Short mmCIF file of C-alpha atoms in Angstrom, two decimals:
data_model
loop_
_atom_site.label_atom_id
_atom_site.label_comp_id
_atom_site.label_asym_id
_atom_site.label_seq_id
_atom_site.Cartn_x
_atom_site.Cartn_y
_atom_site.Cartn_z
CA UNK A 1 11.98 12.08 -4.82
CA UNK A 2 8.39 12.72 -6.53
CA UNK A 3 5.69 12.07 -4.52
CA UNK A 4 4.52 9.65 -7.56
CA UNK A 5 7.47 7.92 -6.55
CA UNK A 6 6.51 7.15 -3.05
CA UNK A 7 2.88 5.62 -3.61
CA UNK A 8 3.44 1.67 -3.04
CA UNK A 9 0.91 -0.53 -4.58
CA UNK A 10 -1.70 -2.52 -2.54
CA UNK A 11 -1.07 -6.56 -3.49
CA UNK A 12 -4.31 -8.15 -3.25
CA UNK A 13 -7.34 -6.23 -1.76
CA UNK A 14 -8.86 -9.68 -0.51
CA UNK A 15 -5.63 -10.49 1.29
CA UNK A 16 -5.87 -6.46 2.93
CA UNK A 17 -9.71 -7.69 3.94
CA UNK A 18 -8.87 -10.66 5.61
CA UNK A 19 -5.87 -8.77 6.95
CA UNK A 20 -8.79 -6.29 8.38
CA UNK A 21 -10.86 -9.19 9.83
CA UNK A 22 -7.75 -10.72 11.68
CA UNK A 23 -5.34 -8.19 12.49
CA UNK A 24 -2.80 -8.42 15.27
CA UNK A 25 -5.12 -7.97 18.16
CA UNK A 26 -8.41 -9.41 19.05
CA UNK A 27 -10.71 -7.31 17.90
CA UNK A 28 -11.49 -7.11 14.00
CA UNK A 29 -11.33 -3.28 12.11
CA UNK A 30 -13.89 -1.96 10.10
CA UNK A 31 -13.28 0.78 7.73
CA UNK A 32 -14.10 3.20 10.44
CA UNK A 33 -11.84 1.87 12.64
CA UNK A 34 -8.77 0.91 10.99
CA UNK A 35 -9.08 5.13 9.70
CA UNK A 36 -8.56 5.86 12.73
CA UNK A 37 -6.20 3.35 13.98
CA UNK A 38 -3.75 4.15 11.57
CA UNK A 39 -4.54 8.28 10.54
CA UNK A 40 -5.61 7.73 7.34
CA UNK A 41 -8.99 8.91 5.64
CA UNK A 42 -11.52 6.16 5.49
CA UNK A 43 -12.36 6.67 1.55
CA UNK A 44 -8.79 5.54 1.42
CA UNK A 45 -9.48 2.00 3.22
CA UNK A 46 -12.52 1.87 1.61
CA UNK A 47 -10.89 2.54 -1.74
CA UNK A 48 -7.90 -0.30 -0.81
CA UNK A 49 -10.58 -2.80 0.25
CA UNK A 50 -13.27 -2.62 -2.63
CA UNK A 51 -9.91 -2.59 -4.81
CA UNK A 52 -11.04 0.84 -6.89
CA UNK A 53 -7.93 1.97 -5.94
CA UNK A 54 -4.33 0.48 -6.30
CA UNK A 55 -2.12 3.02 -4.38
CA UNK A 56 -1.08 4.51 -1.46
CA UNK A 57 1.43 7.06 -0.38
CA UNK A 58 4.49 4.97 1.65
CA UNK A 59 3.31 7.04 4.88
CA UNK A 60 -0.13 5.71 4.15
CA UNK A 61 0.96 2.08 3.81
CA UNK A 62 2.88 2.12 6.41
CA UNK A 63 0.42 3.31 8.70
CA UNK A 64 -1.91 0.68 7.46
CA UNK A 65 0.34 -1.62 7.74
CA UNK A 66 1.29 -1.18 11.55
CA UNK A 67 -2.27 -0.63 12.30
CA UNK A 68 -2.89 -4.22 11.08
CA UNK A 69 0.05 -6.09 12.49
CA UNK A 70 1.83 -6.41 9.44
CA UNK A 71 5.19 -5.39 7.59
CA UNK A 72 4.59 -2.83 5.19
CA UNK A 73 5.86 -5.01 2.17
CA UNK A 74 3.50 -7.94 3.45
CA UNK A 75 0.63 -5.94 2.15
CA UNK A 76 2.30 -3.65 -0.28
CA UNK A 77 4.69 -3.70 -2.93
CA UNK A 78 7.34 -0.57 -3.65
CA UNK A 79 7.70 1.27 -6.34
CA UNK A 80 9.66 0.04 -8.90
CA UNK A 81 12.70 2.21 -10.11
CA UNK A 82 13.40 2.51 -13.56
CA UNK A 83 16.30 -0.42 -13.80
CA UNK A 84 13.29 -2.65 -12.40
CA UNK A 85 10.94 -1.81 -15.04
CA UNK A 86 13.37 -2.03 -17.78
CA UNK A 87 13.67 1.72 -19.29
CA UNK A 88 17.85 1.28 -18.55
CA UNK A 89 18.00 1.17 -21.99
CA UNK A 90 15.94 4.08 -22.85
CA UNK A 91 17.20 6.27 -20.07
CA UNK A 92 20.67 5.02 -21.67
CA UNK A 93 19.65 6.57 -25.33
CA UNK A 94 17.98 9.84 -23.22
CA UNK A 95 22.10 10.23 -22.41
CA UNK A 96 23.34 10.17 -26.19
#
């Protein structure tokens, strides 16, 4: 599997901030904090919660996800495969 494949797609960066301010313990994360909570860079959390970026690697997500209390597909979504997106039919041709 590509690692292209594995990056899962943050669903709503003002859900992941409110996620931030009431995680699954008392105290609230900031950027800092949640970096560290879960082993991921901060720029990445920043990145997720100012929504410039759309992506993380599953590892990453899941991580995040933990940190925070949550499932990993409450905050993300998987990658889709290529039967979700619709190229069967292309990848069908591709076989001819």
């Amino acid at each position: 599997m590509s690692r292209a494949s594995r990056r899962w797609t943050l669903k709503d960066p003002e859900k992941f901030r409110w996620a931030m301010k009431n995680p699954g313990r008392i105290t609230p994360y900031s950027l800092d904090s949640l970096a560290e909570a879960s082993g991921c860079g901060k720029g990445l959390i920043e990145k997720l919660a100012n929504g410039s970026q759309k992506t993380a690697d599953y590892d990453d997500a899941t991580a995040i996800s933990e940190a925070l209390g949550f499932l990993t597909p409450v905050l993300f979504a998987p990658p889709m495969t290529p039967k979700q997106a619709g190229m069967t039919t292309g990848m069908n041709r591709l076989k001819e």
